[in-house]
Each structure stands twice: as C-alpha cells, then as structure tokens.
Amino acid sequence: MNKRYVIILMSRGWLLCLILFLLMSSIAYSFPYKGLDIKIKGAVGEMYDDNITSAIDNGNKKEDFITNLTLGLGAKYEGKTNSLEFMGNINHQIFTEHNNFDNTSGEFSLNLQSEFTEHERISLKNMYTHTYEPGDFEGALGRTTGRYSFDRNIFNLNYIRDITKELSLNIRYANELNKFLREDLKDSSLNSIGFEVDYSPSPVTILLFSYKFIKREFKNGEDASTNTVSTGIRQYITPRLYFDGNVGVDLITSYDNKEYTKPLVGISITDEIDKKTMASLSFSKQYQTGAYRESLFNSWRTSGALTRELLERLGCFLSAFYGKGEYVTLEITEKLWGANIGFTYDFMEHLKGNFTYTYFNKNSTVLTEEYSKNTIFGGLTTEF
C-alpha cells in the first residue's frame, strides 16, 4: 500500500465522518405511521480491493480504494392474522482511481404472511438484487468471472397446512429471473413447483419428504428439467445443538436432451455453544442447472462459520468455504476457497462499526476464469 493511497484513505476518512454525521442528524430515525413501523438506515464505509476486476494474476490486476454509501428503508405492518414487511437498500460505490467502475446497486425484498385459519396459512417472498460482484462464496462458485451488471429476481409462494399436530404439508412454487449485461452470457429463468411433508414423531425429531419439478430456460437457447425426490431429518441432540440431513435423487433431462440420474446429499450441524457463541458446519453435493452456462454443474461444497460476542459491545465472526465444481459437457472444472474474518463494535445504541477482511481464490481449467483477491473493509452503520 503506497504513500499516495494512504493519503487518499486519510482524506476519505474525514469525508466518511461528515457523511455519517449528516445521516445521523437528518435521516436516521424510525416512526409509526398508520400501523406501519418504518425504519431508515444509513451506512458509510471504505474498502481496499487488490483485484477489482477479478483478473488472473498476470499483471492485469487493478487495485483501488472504494467508498461505499448505503441508504436503506424498511417498513413493517403486523395485524392479528397478517404481516407485511418491505426492506430496501441502495448502495453506491465510488472508485478512487478507476471511476469508470462507479456504480449503484441495490436489493429489495417483500415478505407477506397470512393466516386463513389456525392451521392454514400462506407466505409470499420476493427478493430483487442488482449487483456487479458475487455477495458471498456460494455465489462465486460456478459464476462466470468478472465485474458485470447482474439482475436477479426470486419469487417464492408457500401454502402450509397443519394436517395434525405432528404432520404438516407445504406446497411450493418458485420463479427466478436472471439478466446479465454481458454479451457472452444469456439471460435465464427458472420455474419450480413441488411439495414437502413434515412429520414430527417427537419434540426433538422432524422427518421430511419432498418432491419438486424444476425447469431452467435460457433466452434464445436450450432448456433443462429436473425431478427431485428427497427425504431428510432434523434431529435436536440438545436444545441448542441440532443436525440436518437430506438425501435424494435428481432425474435430469439436460440441455442436450441426455438423461441423468444423480444423487444429492446435504448435511449440516448447528450449535449455540452458549449465549455468546454460535457455530455451524455444512456439506452438500448435487448436480444443478446453473444460471450462467447451458450445462449441468456437478459440485460439492463445504463451509463453516463461527460468531462470538467477545465483550459487551465487541463481536467477531469467522467463516471459511471450499468448493469444487465441473460443467459436465463443457469440460470446465473449477475450485474456489476463501475465508473472512470481521469485528463489530457498538459505539452507541444506534451506531455500529465493522471491520472485515475477505480472501477469495479460484482455480479453473479456463485460464481467464482464475483469480485471487483480498479486500479490507471498514465502515459505520446507523439504524433506528
């Protein structure tokens, strides 16, 4: 990190403090309005990224300091049998050296819960995101490398009926739309319909059986379909420690009309070690029809996370990820691993600070898909 960047970072720090003061004095508040609980959030942060375009390590890497400005709005209504919640965040990034990468992104969610009777209800969720980079390790595995505009909308509708005290039925429909501002990527959509039956033979055991049909379509391209049958269990070992297991089979008609019968497996364990510590570990393996390429993606992935309250106002979190995947007909294989560590601090009731370091590393049989990057982020958030 050279002297010029240090000077820029120091001057930016004064700017961030000024912006935060304006946010706190003008927009950081909440208030009820005709039964609505409305919240407004403001956040400012500075990030150092040593590879802003996720380029291969061959001299084409570009580093930069990025100012992040976020404005968020939330509104929630709760009635006797209905609830409605909206959350939205608009994020603007300002690059110090490469201002052609300045961008505005955002995420907006809507969540509706409605009870028809004591044993019958529906839930509706819609999530829209506009971004330029993957938001986590899971999203980076299988993704075509690079910085580009990406829009995704996910819609979920669930009808739940409690047949008995121990037995419930969940009928599901989901839709996903993906749009890319990149010539070598086709827009895609996904539709899914299915059901899940949950049975609880005891207070510490939940058994489930599910079926769903998925159809993935690419604009001006091919489509693929999947019939998935699976069974699983959630077992509470203690009130704070539980295990989730899921196994099944995918019956796939691929983009080239070939038929595949492939297993799927997912396991995880979650432990609330004490009131200040939470840990989790997971593993999954499945053939999927991804959103980026017209080929089945055979992947497995494992991850772990730990959060802990170190002091009354100081918390920390740590996560790690490793995954490997192969696009079956394209003969593209990739590995991704990464980790992040961060700290949060409550300066006052409505003002929080956070510091995060993240590392990504991706290997691929396609040389231009390989990259590694380090990011360091520090910021302040106020929410009322």
Short mmCIF file of N, CA and C in Angstrom, two decimals, residues 22-102:
data_model
loop_
_atom_site.label_atom_id
_atom_site.label_comp_id
_atom_site.label_asym_id
_atom_site.label_seq_id
_atom_site.Cartn_x
_atom_site.Cartn_y
_atom_site.Cartn_z
N LEU A 22 -24.17 13.68 8.91
CA LEU A 22 -25.36 14.16 8.21
C LEU A 22 -26.45 13.10 8.21
N LEU A 23 -26.05 11.84 8.03
CA LEU A 23 -27.04 10.76 8.05
C LEU A 23 -27.72 10.68 9.42
N MET A 24 -26.94 10.75 10.48
CA MET A 24 -27.50 10.62 11.83
C MET A 24 -28.41 11.80 12.16
N SER A 25 -28.05 12.99 11.70
CA SER A 25 -28.82 14.17 12.08
C SER A 25 -30.05 14.37 11.22
N SER A 26 -30.11 13.74 10.03
CA SER A 26 -31.20 14.04 9.13
C SER A 26 -32.11 12.87 8.80
N ILE A 27 -31.58 11.63 8.71
CA ILE A 27 -32.43 10.55 8.23
C ILE A 27 -32.46 9.34 9.14
N ALA A 28 -31.67 9.32 10.18
CA ALA A 28 -31.61 8.11 10.99
C ALA A 28 -32.67 8.12 12.08
N TYR A 29 -33.85 7.65 11.73
CA TYR A 29 -34.92 7.61 12.71
C TYR A 29 -35.97 6.61 12.27
N SER A 30 -36.85 6.28 13.19
CA SER A 30 -37.98 5.42 12.87
C SER A 30 -39.24 6.02 13.47
N PHE A 31 -40.37 5.69 12.88
CA PHE A 31 -41.61 6.24 13.39
C PHE A 31 -42.77 5.37 12.92
N PRO A 32 -43.84 5.32 13.72
CA PRO A 32 -45.04 4.61 13.30
C PRO A 32 -45.90 5.51 12.43
N TYR A 33 -46.52 4.92 11.41
CA TYR A 33 -47.40 5.68 10.53
C TYR A 33 -48.53 4.78 10.08
N LYS A 34 -49.73 5.05 10.60
CA LYS A 34 -50.93 4.29 10.24
C LYS A 34 -50.71 2.79 10.37
N GLY A 35 -50.14 2.38 11.50
CA GLY A 35 -49.92 0.96 11.75
C GLY A 35 -48.63 0.42 11.20
N LEU A 36 -47.85 1.24 10.47
CA LEU A 36 -46.58 0.80 9.91
C LEU A 36 -45.43 1.18 10.83
N ASP A 37 -44.47 0.29 10.97
CA ASP A 37 -43.23 0.58 11.68
C ASP A 37 -42.18 0.85 10.61
N ILE A 38 -41.76 2.09 10.48
CA ILE A 38 -40.86 2.49 9.40
C ILE A 38 -39.47 2.73 9.97
N LYS A 39 -38.46 2.18 9.30
CA LYS A 39 -37.08 2.34 9.72
C LYS A 39 -36.24 2.86 8.56
N ILE A 40 -35.28 3.71 8.90
CA ILE A 40 -34.36 4.24 7.90
C ILE A 40 -32.94 3.97 8.37
N LYS A 41 -32.09 3.56 7.44
CA LYS A 41 -30.71 3.19 7.76
C LYS A 41 -29.75 3.95 6.86
N GLY A 42 -28.64 4.36 7.43
CA GLY A 42 -27.57 4.96 6.65
C GLY A 42 -26.25 4.29 6.99
N ALA A 43 -25.40 4.10 5.99
CA ALA A 43 -24.10 3.46 6.23
C ALA A 43 -23.06 4.05 5.30
N VAL A 44 -21.85 4.19 5.81
CA VAL A 44 -20.72 4.63 5.01
C VAL A 44 -19.54 3.71 5.31
N GLY A 45 -18.72 3.47 4.31
CA GLY A 45 -17.58 2.59 4.52
C GLY A 45 -16.52 2.80 3.47
N GLU A 46 -15.33 2.34 3.76
CA GLU A 46 -14.21 2.41 2.84
C GLU A 46 -13.63 1.01 2.68
N MET A 47 -13.38 0.61 1.42
CA MET A 47 -12.86 -0.72 1.15
C MET A 47 -11.63 -0.63 0.26
N TYR A 48 -10.64 -1.45 0.57
CA TYR A 48 -9.49 -1.64 -0.31
C TYR A 48 -9.64 -2.98 -0.98
N ASP A 49 -9.58 -3.00 -2.32
CA ASP A 49 -9.71 -4.22 -3.12
C ASP A 49 -8.48 -4.31 -4.02
N ASP A 50 -7.71 -5.41 -3.89
CA ASP A 50 -6.48 -5.52 -4.67
C ASP A 50 -6.69 -6.14 -6.05
N ASN A 51 -7.96 -6.44 -6.41
CA ASN A 51 -8.24 -7.03 -7.73
C ASN A 51 -9.70 -6.73 -8.08
N ILE A 52 -9.98 -5.49 -8.48
CA ILE A 52 -11.36 -5.05 -8.64
C ILE A 52 -12.07 -5.72 -9.82
N THR A 53 -11.33 -6.23 -10.79
CA THR A 53 -11.95 -6.90 -11.95
C THR A 53 -11.85 -8.41 -11.88
N SER A 54 -11.36 -8.95 -10.78
CA SER A 54 -11.17 -10.41 -10.62
C SER A 54 -10.36 -10.98 -11.79
N ALA A 55 -9.25 -10.33 -12.08
CA ALA A 55 -8.39 -10.74 -13.19
C ALA A 55 -7.37 -11.76 -12.72
N ILE A 56 -6.85 -12.53 -13.69
CA ILE A 56 -5.82 -13.52 -13.39
C ILE A 56 -4.55 -12.80 -12.94
N ASP A 57 -3.74 -13.45 -12.13
CA ASP A 57 -2.53 -12.83 -11.58
C ASP A 57 -1.41 -12.78 -12.62
N ASN A 58 -1.58 -11.96 -13.67
CA ASN A 58 -0.56 -11.88 -14.72
C ASN A 58 -0.19 -10.45 -15.05
N GLY A 59 -0.38 -9.56 -14.10
CA GLY A 59 -0.08 -8.16 -14.33
C GLY A 59 -1.27 -7.33 -14.73
N ASN A 60 -2.43 -7.95 -14.95
CA ASN A 60 -3.63 -7.20 -15.33
C ASN A 60 -4.49 -6.81 -14.13
N LYS A 61 -4.06 -7.17 -12.95
CA LYS A 61 -4.84 -6.84 -11.76
C LYS A 61 -4.84 -5.33 -11.52
N LYS A 62 -6.00 -4.83 -11.09
CA LYS A 62 -6.14 -3.42 -10.75
C LYS A 62 -6.60 -3.32 -9.30
N GLU A 63 -5.92 -2.45 -8.54
CA GLU A 63 -6.31 -2.24 -7.16
C GLU A 63 -6.93 -0.86 -7.01
N ASP A 64 -7.73 -0.69 -5.95
CA ASP A 64 -8.36 0.61 -5.76
C ASP A 64 -8.95 0.70 -4.36
N PHE A 65 -9.17 1.95 -3.93
CA PHE A 65 -9.96 2.24 -2.75
C PHE A 65 -11.37 2.60 -3.20
N ILE A 66 -12.37 2.06 -2.51
CA ILE A 66 -13.76 2.23 -2.91
C ILE A 66 -14.56 2.77 -1.72
N THR A 67 -15.24 3.89 -1.93
CA THR A 67 -16.15 4.42 -0.92
C THR A 67 -17.53 3.83 -1.14
N ASN A 68 -18.11 3.28 -0.08
CA ASN A 68 -19.44 2.67 -0.14
C ASN A 68 -20.43 3.52 0.64
N LEU A 69 -21.51 3.93 -0.03
CA LEU A 69 -22.58 4.70 0.60
C LEU A 69 -23.87 3.90 0.49
N THR A 70 -24.58 3.74 1.59
CA THR A 70 -25.81 2.93 1.60
C THR A 70 -26.93 3.69 2.29
N LEU A 71 -28.09 3.66 1.65
CA LEU A 71 -29.31 4.21 2.24
C LEU A 71 -30.36 3.11 2.23
N GLY A 72 -30.93 2.81 3.39
CA GLY A 72 -31.90 1.73 3.49
C GLY A 72 -33.22 2.19 4.07
N LEU A 73 -34.28 1.53 3.65
CA LEU A 73 -35.62 1.82 4.14
C LEU A 73 -36.34 0.52 4.44
N GLY A 74 -36.99 0.45 5.59
CA GLY A 74 -37.77 -0.72 5.95
C GLY A 74 -39.13 -0.31 6.48
N ALA A 75 -40.13 -1.10 6.17
CA ALA A 75 -41.49 -0.84 6.65
C ALA A 75 -42.14 -2.17 7.00
N LYS A 76 -42.78 -2.23 8.17
CA LYS A 76 -43.40 -3.48 8.61
C LYS A 76 -44.78 -3.21 9.20
N TYR A 77 -45.72 -4.06 8.79
CA TYR A 77 -47.08 -4.00 9.33
C TYR A 77 -47.42 -5.36 9.91
N GLU A 78 -47.98 -5.38 11.10
CA GLU A 78 -48.39 -6.62 11.74
C GLU A 78 -49.82 -6.50 12.22
N GLY A 79 -50.68 -7.41 11.74
CA GLY A 79 -52.05 -7.49 12.20
C GLY A 79 -52.27 -8.78 12.96
N LYS A 80 -53.50 -9.09 13.27
CA LYS A 80 -53.79 -10.30 14.02
C LYS A 80 -53.47 -11.56 13.23
N THR A 81 -53.77 -11.55 11.93
CA THR A 81 -53.55 -12.75 11.11
C THR A 81 -52.69 -12.47 9.89
N ASN A 82 -52.20 -11.24 9.73
CA ASN A 82 -51.41 -10.90 8.56
C ASN A 82 -50.21 -10.05 8.96
N SER A 83 -49.15 -10.18 8.19
CA SER A 83 -47.99 -9.31 8.36
C SER A 83 -47.39 -9.04 6.99
N LEU A 84 -46.85 -7.84 6.84
CA LEU A 84 -46.24 -7.43 5.58
C LEU A 84 -44.98 -6.65 5.91
N GLU A 85 -43.87 -7.03 5.27
CA GLU A 85 -42.60 -6.36 5.54
C GLU A 85 -41.88 -6.06 4.24
N PHE A 86 -41.36 -4.84 4.14
CA PHE A 86 -40.57 -4.41 2.98
C PHE A 86 -39.22 -3.94 3.48
N MET A 87 -38.16 -4.35 2.76
CA MET A 87 -36.82 -3.89 3.07
C MET A 87 -36.13 -3.52 1.76
N GLY A 88 -35.45 -2.39 1.76
CA GLY A 88 -34.73 -1.98 0.56
C GLY A 88 -33.45 -1.25 0.90
N ASN A 89 -32.40 -1.53 0.13
CA ASN A 89 -31.11 -0.85 0.30
C ASN A 89 -30.59 -0.41 -1.06
N ILE A 90 -30.15 0.82 -1.14
CA ILE A 90 -29.48 1.33 -2.34
C ILE A 90 -28.03 1.60 -1.97
N ASN A 91 -27.11 1.02 -2.73
CA ASN A 91 -25.68 1.14 -2.45
C ASN A 91 -24.98 1.83 -3.62
N HIS A 92 -24.15 2.80 -3.30
CA HIS A 92 -23.37 3.48 -4.35
C HIS A 92 -21.89 3.34 -4.04
N GLN A 93 -21.11 2.97 -5.05
CA GLN A 93 -19.67 2.80 -4.90
C GLN A 93 -18.94 3.85 -5.72
N ILE A 94 -17.95 4.48 -5.08
CA ILE A 94 -17.12 5.49 -5.74
C ILE A 94 -15.68 5.00 -5.72
N PHE A 95 -15.09 4.78 -6.90
CA PHE A 95 -13.72 4.28 -7.03
C PHE A 95 -12.75 5.47 -7.10
N THR A 96 -11.66 5.37 -6.38
CA THR A 96 -10.69 6.46 -6.33
C THR A 96 -9.95 6.63 -7.65
N GLU A 97 -9.40 5.57 -8.19
CA GLU A 97 -8.57 5.64 -9.39
C GLU A 97 -9.34 5.29 -10.66
N HIS A 98 -10.22 4.32 -10.59
CA HIS A 98 -10.92 3.82 -11.77
C HIS A 98 -12.40 4.19 -11.69
N ASN A 99 -12.68 5.50 -11.91
CA ASN A 99 -14.06 5.96 -11.71
C ASN A 99 -15.02 5.46 -12.77
N ASN A 100 -14.51 4.81 -13.83
CA ASN A 100 -15.42 4.20 -14.80
C ASN A 100 -16.14 2.99 -14.20
N PHE A 101 -15.68 2.53 -13.03
CA PHE A 101 -16.34 1.42 -12.35
C PHE A 101 -17.34 1.90 -11.29
N ASP A 102 -17.50 3.21 -11.13
CA ASP A 102 -18.51 3.71 -10.19
C ASP A 102 -19.86 3.10 -10.54
#
